[in-house]
XYZ file of C-alpha atoms in Angstrom:
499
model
C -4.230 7.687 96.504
C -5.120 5.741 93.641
C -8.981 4.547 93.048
C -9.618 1.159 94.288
C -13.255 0.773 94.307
C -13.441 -0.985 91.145
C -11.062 -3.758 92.014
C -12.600 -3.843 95.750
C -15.925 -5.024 94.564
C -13.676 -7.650 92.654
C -13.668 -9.242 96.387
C -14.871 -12.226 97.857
C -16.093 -12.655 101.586
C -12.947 -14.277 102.472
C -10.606 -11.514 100.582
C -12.179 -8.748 102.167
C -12.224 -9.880 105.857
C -8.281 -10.494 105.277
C -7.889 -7.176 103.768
C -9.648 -4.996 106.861
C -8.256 -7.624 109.624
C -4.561 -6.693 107.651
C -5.283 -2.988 107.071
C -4.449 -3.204 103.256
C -7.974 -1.184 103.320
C -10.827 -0.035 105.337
C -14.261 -2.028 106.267
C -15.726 1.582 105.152
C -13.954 1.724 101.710
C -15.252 -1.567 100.848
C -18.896 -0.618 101.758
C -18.850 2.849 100.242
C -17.577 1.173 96.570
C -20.243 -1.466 97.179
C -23.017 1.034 97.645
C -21.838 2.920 94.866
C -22.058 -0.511 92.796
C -25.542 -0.948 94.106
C -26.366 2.791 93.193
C -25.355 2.653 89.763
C -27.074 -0.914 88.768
C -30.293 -0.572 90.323
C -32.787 0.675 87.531
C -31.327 -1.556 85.526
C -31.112 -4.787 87.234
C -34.015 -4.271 90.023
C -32.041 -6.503 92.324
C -32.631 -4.538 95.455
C -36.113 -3.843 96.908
C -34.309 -0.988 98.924
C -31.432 -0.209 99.661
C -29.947 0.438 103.080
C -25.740 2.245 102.708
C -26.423 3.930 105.777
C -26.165 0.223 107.795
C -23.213 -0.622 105.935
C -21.241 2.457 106.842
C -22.428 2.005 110.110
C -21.469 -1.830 110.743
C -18.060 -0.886 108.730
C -17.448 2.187 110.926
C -17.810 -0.116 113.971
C -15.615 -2.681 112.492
C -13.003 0.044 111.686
C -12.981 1.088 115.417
C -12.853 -2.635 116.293
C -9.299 -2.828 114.712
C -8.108 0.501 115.619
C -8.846 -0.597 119.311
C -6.805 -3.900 118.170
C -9.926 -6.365 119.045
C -10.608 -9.101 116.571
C -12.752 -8.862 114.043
C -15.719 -11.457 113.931
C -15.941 -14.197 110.809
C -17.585 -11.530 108.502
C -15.770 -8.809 109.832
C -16.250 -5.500 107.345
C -17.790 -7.546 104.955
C -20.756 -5.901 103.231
C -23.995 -7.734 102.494
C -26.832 -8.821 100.288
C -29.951 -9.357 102.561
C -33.152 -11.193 100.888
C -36.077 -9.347 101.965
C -37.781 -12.101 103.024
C -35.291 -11.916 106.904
C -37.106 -9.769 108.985
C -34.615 -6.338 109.775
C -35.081 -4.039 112.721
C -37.000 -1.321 111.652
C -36.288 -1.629 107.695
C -39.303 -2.841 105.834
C -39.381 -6.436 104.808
C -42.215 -7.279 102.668
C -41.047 -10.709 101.113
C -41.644 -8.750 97.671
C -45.137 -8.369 98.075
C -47.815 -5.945 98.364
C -49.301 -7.564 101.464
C -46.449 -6.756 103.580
C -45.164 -3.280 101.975
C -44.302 -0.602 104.141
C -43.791 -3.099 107.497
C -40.646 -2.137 109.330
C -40.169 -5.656 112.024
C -39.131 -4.496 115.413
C -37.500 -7.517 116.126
C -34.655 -9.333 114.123
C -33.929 -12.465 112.609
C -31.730 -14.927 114.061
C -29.698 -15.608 111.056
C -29.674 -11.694 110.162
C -28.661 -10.815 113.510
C -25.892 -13.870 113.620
C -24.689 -12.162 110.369
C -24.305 -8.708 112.113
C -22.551 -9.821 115.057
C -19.998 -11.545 113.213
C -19.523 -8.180 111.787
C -21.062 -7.719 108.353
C -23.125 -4.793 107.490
C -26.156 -4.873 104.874
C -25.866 -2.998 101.832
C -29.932 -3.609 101.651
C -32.676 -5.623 100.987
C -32.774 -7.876 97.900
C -35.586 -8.606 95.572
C -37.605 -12.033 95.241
C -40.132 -13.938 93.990
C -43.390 -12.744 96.040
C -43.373 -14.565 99.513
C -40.377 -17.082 97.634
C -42.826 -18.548 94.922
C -41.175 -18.631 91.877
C -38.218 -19.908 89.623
C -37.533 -17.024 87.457
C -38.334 -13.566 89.945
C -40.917 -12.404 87.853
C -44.061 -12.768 90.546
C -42.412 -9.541 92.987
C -44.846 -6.708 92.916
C -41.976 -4.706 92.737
C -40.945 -6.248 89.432
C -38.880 -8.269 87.733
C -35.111 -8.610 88.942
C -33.011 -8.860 85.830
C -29.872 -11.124 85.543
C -26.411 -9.090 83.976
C -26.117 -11.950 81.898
C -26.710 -11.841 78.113
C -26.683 -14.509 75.650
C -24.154 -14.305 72.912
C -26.153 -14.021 69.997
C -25.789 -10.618 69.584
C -29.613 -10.522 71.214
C -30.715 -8.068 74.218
C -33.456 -10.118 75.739
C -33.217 -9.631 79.368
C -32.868 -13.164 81.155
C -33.824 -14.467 84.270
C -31.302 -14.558 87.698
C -33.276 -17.650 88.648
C -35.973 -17.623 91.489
C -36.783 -17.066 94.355
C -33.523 -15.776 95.386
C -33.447 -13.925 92.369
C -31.864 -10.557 93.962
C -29.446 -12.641 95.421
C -28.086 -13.964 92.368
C -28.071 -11.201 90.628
C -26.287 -8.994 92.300
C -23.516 -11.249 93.118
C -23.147 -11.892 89.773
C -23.306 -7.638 88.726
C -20.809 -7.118 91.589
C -23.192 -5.548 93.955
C -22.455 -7.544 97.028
C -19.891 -9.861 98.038
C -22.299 -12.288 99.402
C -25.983 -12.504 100.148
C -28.529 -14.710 102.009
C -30.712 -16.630 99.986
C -33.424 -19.259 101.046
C -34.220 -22.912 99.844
C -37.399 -24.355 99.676
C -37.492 -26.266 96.331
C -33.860 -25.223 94.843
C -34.079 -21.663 95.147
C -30.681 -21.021 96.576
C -29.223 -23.406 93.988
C -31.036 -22.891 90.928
C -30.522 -19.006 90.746
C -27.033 -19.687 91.586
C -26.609 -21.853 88.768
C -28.291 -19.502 85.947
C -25.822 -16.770 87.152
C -22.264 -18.444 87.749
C -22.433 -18.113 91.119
C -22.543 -20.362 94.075
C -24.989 -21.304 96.928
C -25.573 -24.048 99.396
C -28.554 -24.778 100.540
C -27.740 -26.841 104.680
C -29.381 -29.429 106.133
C -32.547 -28.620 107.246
C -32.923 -27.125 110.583
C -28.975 -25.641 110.399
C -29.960 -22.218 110.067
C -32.893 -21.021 112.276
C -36.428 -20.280 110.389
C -37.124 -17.608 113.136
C -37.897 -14.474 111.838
C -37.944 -15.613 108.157
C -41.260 -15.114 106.403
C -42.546 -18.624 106.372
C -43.449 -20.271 102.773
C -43.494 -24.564 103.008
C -42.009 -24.605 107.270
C -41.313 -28.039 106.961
C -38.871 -27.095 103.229
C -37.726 -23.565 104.057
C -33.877 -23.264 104.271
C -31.772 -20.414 104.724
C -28.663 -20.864 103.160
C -25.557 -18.307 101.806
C -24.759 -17.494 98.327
C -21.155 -15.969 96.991
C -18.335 -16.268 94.273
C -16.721 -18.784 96.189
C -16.577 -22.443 97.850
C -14.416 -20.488 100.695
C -17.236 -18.031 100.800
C -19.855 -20.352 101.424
C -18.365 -21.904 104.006
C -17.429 -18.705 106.034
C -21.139 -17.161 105.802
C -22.722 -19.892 106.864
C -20.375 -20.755 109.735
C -21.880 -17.427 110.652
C -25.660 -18.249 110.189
C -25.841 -21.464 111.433
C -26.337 -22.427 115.100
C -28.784 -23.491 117.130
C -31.814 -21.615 117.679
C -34.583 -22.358 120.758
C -36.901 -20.098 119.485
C -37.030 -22.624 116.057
C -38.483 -25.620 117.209
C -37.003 -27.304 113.874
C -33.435 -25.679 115.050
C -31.046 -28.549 115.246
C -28.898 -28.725 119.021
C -25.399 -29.097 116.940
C -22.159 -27.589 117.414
C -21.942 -25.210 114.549
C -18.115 -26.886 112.662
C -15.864 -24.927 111.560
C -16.072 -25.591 107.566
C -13.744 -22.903 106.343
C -11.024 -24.864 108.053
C -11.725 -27.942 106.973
C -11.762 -27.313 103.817
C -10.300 -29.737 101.089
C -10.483 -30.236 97.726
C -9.055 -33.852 97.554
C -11.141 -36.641 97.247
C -9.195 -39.524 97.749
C -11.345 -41.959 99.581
C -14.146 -40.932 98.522
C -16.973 -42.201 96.311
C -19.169 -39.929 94.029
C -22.704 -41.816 93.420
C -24.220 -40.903 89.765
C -27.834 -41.132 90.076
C -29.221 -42.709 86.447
C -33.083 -41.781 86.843
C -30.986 -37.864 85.974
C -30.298 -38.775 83.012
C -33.801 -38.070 81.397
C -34.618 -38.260 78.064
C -34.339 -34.992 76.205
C -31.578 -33.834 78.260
C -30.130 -30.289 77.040
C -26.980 -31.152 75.377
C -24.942 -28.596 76.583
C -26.374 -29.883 80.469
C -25.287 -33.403 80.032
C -21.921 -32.637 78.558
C -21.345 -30.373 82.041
C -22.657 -33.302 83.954
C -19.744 -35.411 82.249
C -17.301 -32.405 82.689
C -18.120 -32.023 86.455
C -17.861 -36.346 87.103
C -13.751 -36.129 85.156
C -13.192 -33.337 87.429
C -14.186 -35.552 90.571
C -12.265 -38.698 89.050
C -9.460 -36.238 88.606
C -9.876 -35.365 92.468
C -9.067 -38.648 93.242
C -13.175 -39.801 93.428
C -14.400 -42.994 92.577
C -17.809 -43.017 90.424
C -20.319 -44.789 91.105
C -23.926 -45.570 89.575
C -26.450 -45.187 91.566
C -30.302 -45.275 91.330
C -33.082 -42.446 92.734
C -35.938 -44.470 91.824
C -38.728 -42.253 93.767
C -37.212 -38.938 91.564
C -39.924 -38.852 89.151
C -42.130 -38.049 91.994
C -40.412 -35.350 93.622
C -41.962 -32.672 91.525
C -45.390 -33.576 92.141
C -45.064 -34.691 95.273
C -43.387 -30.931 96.195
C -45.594 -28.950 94.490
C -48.024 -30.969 96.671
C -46.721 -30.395 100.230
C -45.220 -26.919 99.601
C -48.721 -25.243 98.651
C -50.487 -26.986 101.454
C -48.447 -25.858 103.315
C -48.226 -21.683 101.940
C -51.779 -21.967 102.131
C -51.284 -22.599 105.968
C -48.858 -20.329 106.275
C -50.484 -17.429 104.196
C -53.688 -17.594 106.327
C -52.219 -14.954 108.635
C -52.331 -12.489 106.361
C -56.088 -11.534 106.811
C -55.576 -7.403 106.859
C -56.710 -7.514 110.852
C -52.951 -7.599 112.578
C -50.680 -6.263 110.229
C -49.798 -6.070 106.991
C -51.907 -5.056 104.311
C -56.193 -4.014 105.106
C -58.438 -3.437 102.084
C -61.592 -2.409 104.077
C -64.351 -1.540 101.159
C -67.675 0.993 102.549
C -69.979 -1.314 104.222
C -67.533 -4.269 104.183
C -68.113 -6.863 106.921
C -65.207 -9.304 108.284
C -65.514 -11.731 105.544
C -65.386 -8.788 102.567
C -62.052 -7.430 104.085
C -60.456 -11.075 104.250
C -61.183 -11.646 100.467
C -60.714 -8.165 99.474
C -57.250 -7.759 101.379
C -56.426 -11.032 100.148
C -57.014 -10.236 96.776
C -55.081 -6.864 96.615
C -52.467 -8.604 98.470
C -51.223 -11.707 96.915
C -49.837 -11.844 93.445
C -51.432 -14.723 90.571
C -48.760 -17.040 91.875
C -49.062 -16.823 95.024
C -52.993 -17.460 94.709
C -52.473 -20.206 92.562
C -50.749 -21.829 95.022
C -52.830 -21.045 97.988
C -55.790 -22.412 96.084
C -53.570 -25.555 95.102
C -52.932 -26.330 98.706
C -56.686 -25.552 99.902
C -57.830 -27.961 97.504
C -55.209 -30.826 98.508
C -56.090 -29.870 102.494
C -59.892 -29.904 101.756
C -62.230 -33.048 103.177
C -62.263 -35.638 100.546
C -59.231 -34.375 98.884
C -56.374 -34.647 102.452
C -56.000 -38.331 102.121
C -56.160 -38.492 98.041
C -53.203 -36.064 97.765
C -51.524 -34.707 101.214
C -51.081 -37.767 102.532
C -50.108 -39.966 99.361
C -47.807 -36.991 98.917
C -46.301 -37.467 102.560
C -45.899 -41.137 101.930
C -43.684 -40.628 98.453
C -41.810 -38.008 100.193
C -40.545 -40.761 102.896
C -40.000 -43.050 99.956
C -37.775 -40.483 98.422
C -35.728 -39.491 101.699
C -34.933 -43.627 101.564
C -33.779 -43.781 98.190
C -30.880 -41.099 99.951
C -29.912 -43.613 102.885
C -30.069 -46.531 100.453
C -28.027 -44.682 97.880
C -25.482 -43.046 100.135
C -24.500 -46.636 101.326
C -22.813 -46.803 98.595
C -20.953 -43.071 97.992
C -20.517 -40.020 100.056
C -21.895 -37.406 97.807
C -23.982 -37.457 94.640
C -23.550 -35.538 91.706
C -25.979 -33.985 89.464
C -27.051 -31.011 87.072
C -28.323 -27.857 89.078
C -31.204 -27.565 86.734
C -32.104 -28.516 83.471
C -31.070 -25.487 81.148
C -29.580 -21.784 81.754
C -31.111 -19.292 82.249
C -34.405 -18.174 79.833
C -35.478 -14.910 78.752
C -38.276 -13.141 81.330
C -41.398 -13.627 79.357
C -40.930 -17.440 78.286
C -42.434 -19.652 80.540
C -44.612 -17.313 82.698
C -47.752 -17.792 80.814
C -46.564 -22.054 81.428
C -46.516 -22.484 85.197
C -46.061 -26.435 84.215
C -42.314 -25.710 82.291
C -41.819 -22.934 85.331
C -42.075 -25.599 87.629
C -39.808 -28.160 85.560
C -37.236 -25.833 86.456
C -36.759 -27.254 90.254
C -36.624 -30.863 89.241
C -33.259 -31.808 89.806
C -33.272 -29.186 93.000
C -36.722 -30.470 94.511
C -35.505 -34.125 95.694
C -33.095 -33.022 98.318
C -35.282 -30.519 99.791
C -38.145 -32.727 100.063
C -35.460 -34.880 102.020
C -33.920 -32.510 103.989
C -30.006 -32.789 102.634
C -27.357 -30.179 102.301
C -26.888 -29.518 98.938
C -24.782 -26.857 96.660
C -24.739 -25.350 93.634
C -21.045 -24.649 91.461
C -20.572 -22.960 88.652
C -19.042 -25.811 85.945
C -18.691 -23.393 82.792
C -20.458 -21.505 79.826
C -23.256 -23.367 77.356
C -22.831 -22.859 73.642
C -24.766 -19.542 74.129
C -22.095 -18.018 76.795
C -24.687 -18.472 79.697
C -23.172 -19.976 82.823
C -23.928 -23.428 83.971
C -24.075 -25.189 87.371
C -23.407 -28.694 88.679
C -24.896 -29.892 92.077
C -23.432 -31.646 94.830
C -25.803 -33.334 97.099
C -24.413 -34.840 100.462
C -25.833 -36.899 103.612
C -27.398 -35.168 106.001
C -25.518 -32.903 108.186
C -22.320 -33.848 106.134
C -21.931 -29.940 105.117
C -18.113 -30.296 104.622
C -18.270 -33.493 102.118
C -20.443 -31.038 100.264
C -18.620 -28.237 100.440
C -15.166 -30.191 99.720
C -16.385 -31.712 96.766
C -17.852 -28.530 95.408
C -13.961 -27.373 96.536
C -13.008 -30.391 94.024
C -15.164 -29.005 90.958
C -14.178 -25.226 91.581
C -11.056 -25.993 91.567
C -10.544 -27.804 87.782
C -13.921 -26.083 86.446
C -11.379 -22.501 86.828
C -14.882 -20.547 86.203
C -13.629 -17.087 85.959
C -16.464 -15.339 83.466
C -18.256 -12.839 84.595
C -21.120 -10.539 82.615
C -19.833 -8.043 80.666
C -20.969 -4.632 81.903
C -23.905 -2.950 80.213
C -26.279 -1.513 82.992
């Protein structure tokens, strides 16, 4: 029998559910090539924090007997998976790539996680971050830096960023590691890694996918979302996540549609709103010419364009990085070293040393800087002067949406506002790390679905993304117009091997 682990890890989601539900090869073929995959790349990518092939044999065996008993397979059935190791896992440590958590093994599971495993995929292991989901580049993990498989075409070896947080994610999609992966969105980072790696994420409405038993950065941002090769593969992992959750008090009480389906790449009817306040000065070339790329492909689709005006965008960045570290700093407080985690207890320490001691060992220099960032903005004299100004600009924002989408269905943007950048360049420059999210930050700060599509190559053979932002809980416009740009943008590159 001739080798086909090569060409299985060549699979998306969709292919290889069709493929075990047809018997043209088994759920535990596909996992044992994609552990081997993950095997082989991990000292030099770093994408995985550990890796688990035992659960994907297991979930694989189970979906083998499923078929041999002739009982249908679920929506992911035999499909192997990424799992960002910030979704708590049954007994297999989840530390939200930090050193406060290592070594804690949840005994309970996450809601999306466990939705994910009874529509029959099996986790290949748990992906790398940025620590606790601060960061745009993956360089803050304690367990270091996840490294993208793409290299620029100069003839240079500097390793380059997969994007951040869902760093892991990206990456190994992109090596070939996983078929799909979870990712979470607080700021972009479903979207933004996607784009640096010529993959694809969307990032739902907020409260689609349940928050329980996700490590909690900015509650009222956080979004879990999937990431894959394909439109088609979004669609079908997060018809799995989604749902409604009572144990997520955000959870919204929606029938869960059935996107895969509905799927449609015409866009006849519809209009496609341009948002000028985008088009900032100093633009990277290579960016704006995609942007122009991605709105012919749209026209082509049958789209009308549309200008349309974001006037609250220059805000959004401040006005995030306002909210989200007030609220990490709230969030973060449980970590004290007294119920689990992490417990630096010095001789002679009282309560107060092992607080600032634990959190000191603990948290990483990003993850303090924004815990002191939203003390500060919380603190007396300070709430009112920031928080709540910051509040106030974010409802502005969330209106410039309604006003704008009474005049087009979805809007089209850049995914950020360069490719990817070597590890190194902007980490001593929090300020140009940050500048990173600002085409990603408005539509989480107003709670829209919004996805990420690879459009093409820049002139330095890095892949570039375009972003499709729709109305709330309008998943499928989102998803069909991404359908629209994947299908004349015909992205097919890939990184050439070299780990």
């Amino acid at each position: 029998m001739p080798d086909t682990s090569n060409s299985l890890t060549e699979l998306g989601v969709a292919q290889i559910r069709d493929g075990v539900a047809n018997g043209d090869f088994s759920a535990v073929e596909v996992a044992e090539a994609f552990n081997a995959n993950v095997a082989a790349a991990q000292e030099a990518l770093n994408a995985f924090i550990i890796a688990t092939p035992e659960k994907a044999i297991e979930a694989a065996q189970a979906t083998d007997a499923k078929r041999a008993r002739g009982e249908a397979l679920g929506k992911m059935g035999g499909v192997p998976i990424g799992m960002k190791d910030l979704f708590a896992t049954f007994d297999v440590q989840t530390t939200a790539a930090s050193h406060m958590l290592e070594g804690f093994k949840p005994q309970y599971e996450s809601t999306v996680s466990q939705k994910l495993w009874d529509a029959g995929a099996g986790m290949l292991g748990k992906l790398n971050l940025d620590q606790f989901a601060m960061g745009s580049s993956n360089e803050t993990s304690y367990f270091g830096n996840v490294i993208s498989p793409w290299k620029r075409n100069d003839g240079g070896n500097a390793a380059l960023a997969p994007g951040g947080s869902s760093g892991g994610s990206s990456s190994a999609l992109a090596a070939r590691l996983c078929p799909a992966a979870t990712g979470t969105d607080t700021g972009g980072s479903i979207r933004q890694p996607a784009a640096f790696t010529g993959t694809t994420g969307i990032k739902p409405t907020y409260g689609r996918c349940s928050r329980w038993g996700v490590v909690a950065f900015a509650s009222s941002l956080d979004q879990a979302g999937p990431m894959a090769r394909s439109v088609q593969d979004c669609a079908i992992m997060l018809e799995a996540m989604a749902g409604f959750d009572a144990k997520d008090s955000t959870s919204l009480d929606l029938p869960v549609p059935n996107w895969e389906a509905a799927l449609s790449g015409d866009m006849k009817g519809k209009k496609v709103g341009i948002p000028k306040e985008y088009r900032v000065d100093g633009l990277d070339e290579d960016v704006s010419n995609s942007w122009d790329d991605g709105i012919a492909w749209l026209k082509d689709a049958g789209a009308e364009i549309v200008e349309i005006s974001l006037p609250h965008t220059k805000y959004a960045l401040p006005t995030y990085y306002i909210i989200a570290p007030a609220e990490a700093s709230s969030n973060l407080a449980r970590y004290d070293g007294v119920r689990y985690g992490l417990r630096d207890l010095p001789d002679g320490a009282n309560l107060q040393d092992m607080y600032a001691a634990t959190r000191a060992a603990g948290f990483g220099p990003e993850v303090k800087r924004r815990i002191l960032i939203g003390t500060y903005v919380l603190s007396a004299g300070f709430y009112d002067a920031y928080y709540t100004q910051a509040q106030k600009v974010r409802a502005l924002i969330a209106q410039d949406f309604a006003k704008a989408f009474e005049q087009c269905d979805v809007i089209l943007a850049p995914t950020a506002p360069s490719a990817a950048f070597g590890l190194g360049e902007n980490v001593d420059d929090p300020l140009k790390m940050y500048l990173n999210d600002v085409f990603a930050v408005p539509a989480s700060l107003a709670g829209l679905p919004a996805m990420s599509v690879p459009a093409g190559l820049n002139r330095e053979g890095l892949p570039l993304g375009l972003q499709v932002i729709g109305k709330a809980f309008d998943e499928q416009g989102v998803l069909n117009a991404g359908l629209a740009l994947e299908q004349r943008a015909q992205f097919a590159a890939k990184p050439e091997k070299w780990w």
